[in-house]
Every structure is written in structure tokens, then in C-alpha cells.
Amino acid sequence: METLLLDPTDVEENAEMAEVVVAVEEAFEAYEADRVRMPAKSYIDLPEYNGDFRSMPAYMDAGEWDAAGIKWVNVHTDNPDQYDLPTVMGTMIYSDPRNAFPLAFLDGTTLTRKRTGAAAAVATDHLAVSDATSLGIVGAGVQSYTQLEAISTVRDIERVIVADKREDAVEEFIETFGEAFDVRGGSIAEAAACDVLSTVTPVESPIVGAGDLGEHTHVNAMGADAPGKNELAPEIVTSAKLVIDDYEQCTHSGEINVPWSEGILSDEDLHGELGAIVAGKQPGRTAEDGVTVFDSTGLAIQDVAAAHVVYERASHGDNGTPFELVDTRVR
């Protein structure tokens, strides 16, 4: 038996976004049905290197298929300047749960971008107005690209406003998507007034005000990934229909972690987890809803689901590089 090595190009080519969105939605449903095993994300802090490692293991049973995997990911903020490396890098090991054979080693960085966009798309499908045609994006980094790619699979997006203080990043985004969408740069307020808003920034204090949002805007809050970080003014999360991906992660390091730690938010302010909405146990958007917010921290089962899509397509299409990792002569 051989293990498949899938580099960034392989992952990009085989992570067909519509399929990844479906798989991630299945992951949320499996999570709600208690068909997953997902220990808490663990951290190895390395202050001497201004960074950390994070491990994210999971098993999920999606019904027609099941899989296991672990993502090993880092955040080293000095990498671009000191080592000419990305701040965040990841490696995914995708395994057969029947016998633990490592089916694939995947580029986890590209995989993370794909599944993060897919999670926003699942939330958008359940929480945005059905006739949404405009998308605002705050932050024109690498995560912004898959926000548009994924959300446009669940809504007929026509107009896109991207806000970022880096003009070159905005121009690159426009150049990438300008032929397929009506894309332009704009202010945060202009982006926030769209039918759907995705925030994908590393800021540590709010940059989107309650007055910036449209009357029925759905917000995907994707940027907060550590205690003390948040992108939305507290007035937004206290008044919106608030949906989270995971209670422990969101209250610890998601968009709501700051107002939660300050006692501004409590359990009563949470509409529920996205998995419950996907499973039909709680309502998504209703006619009475105004602003809705999805707080996304990223779950290991999303990585397993996305890796499943990539591996199945790659293995059937003879993509990637097979190699012998396990000595099957050893018993």
C-alpha cells in the first residue's frame, strides 16, 4: 500500500469547492449527531520564537464514509521577515480509521483556506437572506479568496466590495476576480452594508461598527483565533442572532471571547451552534431576523471532511505523488 503526497497544487486542483462545502456541512451535521471524536485543540507555545504549534485531531462518521486525520499547524509571526516563510503553515495526515493506514499527507495550509471558506458558505446558506447578491470582505489576505469562492456556491453573488488598508492587496483581489464578479475596493462601512459580510483580519480590537451593517446583513466572523482578538463591535454580537461553531473554542478564542470574558455576553445570548441548524434542530434565518452573526473558530472535523474530498478526487484522478511510508512487512 502506498501513501499519497499532495502538495499545494494538488490540494488546490482537487479541493472542488462545491464538494468541500457539502462535506463540511456533513461534518457539522455529524458533530451535532455525536458521530465525531474531536479532542480539544492543543497548543505548544514557543515565545522564544514568537510562535506556537497547534495539533487538531479528529474522527468523523459522515454516514456513507468515515475518516480520521490530524492537522499540525503553526503561527510564527516573524516568519515572513526573518525566514521568507508564511506566518501559518500546516500539514494534514489523512488516515483510514479501519486500520490507521496513512492514506495521504496533504498541504494543510491550502486545505485550511478551503475548509474555512466552506464553513462560511454553510453558515451563509442557513443564515443569509435567500436573495443575497452582494458580498463584503474586510481583509484582502489569502483567506479572503476562498470566502468569495465558497459563498458564491450558495448565493448568486454579483457585487463584491473588499476593504483593506493595503491597496496592493485590494488590487490583486480585484485582478483575480474582476472578470467573474463586479468587484471594487471600498471602505469597511461599504463592505459591511452588503447582504453578506466576511471579516478575515488579525486585528485585536473591533473594526466593524453596528452602524456599518445593513438591516439584514449576515456576518461571517472568521478572523479571531486567539484570546483577546475580535473584529466586531460588542453592540453587534449582543443584538444579532448569534451562531457559533463550537462553544468551548468560541468562548475561549473566537469572535465572542472578549465580550464573553467581560461579562457582556452569556449563554442566553447564543442562538446555538451551526451543527444544530444544519441538522434541523434549530431554525436558521427567519423572516423576523435582522443581523445574523456566525462565529467561526475552525474545527478539526472540517479539515478531515475537506481532506476526504481532496483525497478521493486525487486518488481517482491519479494526482499527487504515491510513496511507500509504511513497511507492510512488519507485523
PDB file of C-alpha atoms in Angstrom, residues 135-140 159-167 169-171 173-174 182-194 197 207 212:
ATOM      1  CA  LEU A 135     -20.679  40.269  -0.517  1.00  0.00           C
ATOM      2  CA  GLY A 136     -18.407  42.490   1.545  1.00  0.00           C
ATOM      3  CA  ILE A 137     -14.994  41.257   2.603  1.00  0.00           C
ATOM      4  CA  VAL A 138     -12.853  43.001   5.211  1.00  0.00           C
ATOM      5  CA  GLY A 139      -9.277  41.855   4.833  1.00  0.00           C
ATOM      6  CA  ALA A 140      -7.799  41.008   1.423  1.00  0.00           C
ATOM      7  CA  ARG A 159     -21.252  42.555  -6.447  1.00  0.00           C
ATOM      8  CA  VAL A 160     -18.221  42.355  -4.163  1.00  0.00           C
ATOM      9  CA  ILE A 161     -16.672  45.126  -2.065  1.00  0.00           C
ATOM     10  CA  VAL A 162     -13.314  44.379  -0.498  1.00  0.00           C
ATOM     11  CA  ALA A 163     -11.776  46.605   2.185  1.00  0.00           C
ATOM     12  CA  ASP A 164      -8.133  46.553   3.209  1.00  0.00           C
ATOM     13  CA  LYS A 165      -5.645  49.272   4.088  1.00  0.00           C
ATOM     14  CA  ARG A 166      -3.156  47.602   1.737  1.00  0.00           C
ATOM     15  CA  GLU A 167      -4.021  48.934  -1.695  1.00  0.00           C
ATOM     16  CA  ALA A 169      -3.784  43.514  -1.778  1.00  0.00           C
ATOM     17  CA  VAL A 170      -7.094  45.007  -2.906  1.00  0.00           C
ATOM     18  CA  GLU A 171      -5.812  45.403  -6.460  1.00  0.00           C
ATOM     19  CA  PHE A 173      -8.014  40.607  -5.325  1.00  0.00           C
ATOM     20  CA  ILE A 174      -9.783  42.658  -7.990  1.00  0.00           C
ATOM     21  CA  ASP A 182     -18.379  43.168 -10.146  1.00  0.00           C
ATOM     22  CA  VAL A 183     -15.531  43.744  -7.696  1.00  0.00           C
ATOM     23  CA  ARG A 184     -14.240  47.025  -6.301  1.00  0.00           C
ATOM     24  CA  GLY A 185     -12.356  48.307  -3.317  1.00  0.00           C
ATOM     25  CA  GLY A 186     -14.191  50.275  -0.666  1.00  0.00           C
ATOM     26  CA  SER A 187     -14.377  51.251   2.971  1.00  0.00           C
ATOM     27  CA  ILE A 188     -15.190  48.912   5.830  1.00  0.00           C
ATOM     28  CA  ALA A 189     -18.602  50.566   6.124  1.00  0.00           C
ATOM     29  CA  GLU A 190     -19.321  49.968   2.432  1.00  0.00           C
ATOM     30  CA  ALA A 191     -18.322  46.325   2.717  1.00  0.00           C
ATOM     31  CA  ALA A 192     -20.344  45.866   5.905  1.00  0.00           C
ATOM     32  CA  ALA A 193     -23.528  47.192   4.267  1.00  0.00           C
ATOM     33  CA  CYS A 194     -23.625  44.244   1.840  1.00  0.00           C
ATOM     34  CA  LEU A 197     -20.029  40.243   5.175  1.00  0.00           C
ATOM     35  CA  ILE A 207     -13.103  47.478  13.238  1.00  0.00           C
ATOM     36  CA  ASP A 212     -21.935  49.953   9.384  1.00  0.00           C
TER      37      ASP A 212
END
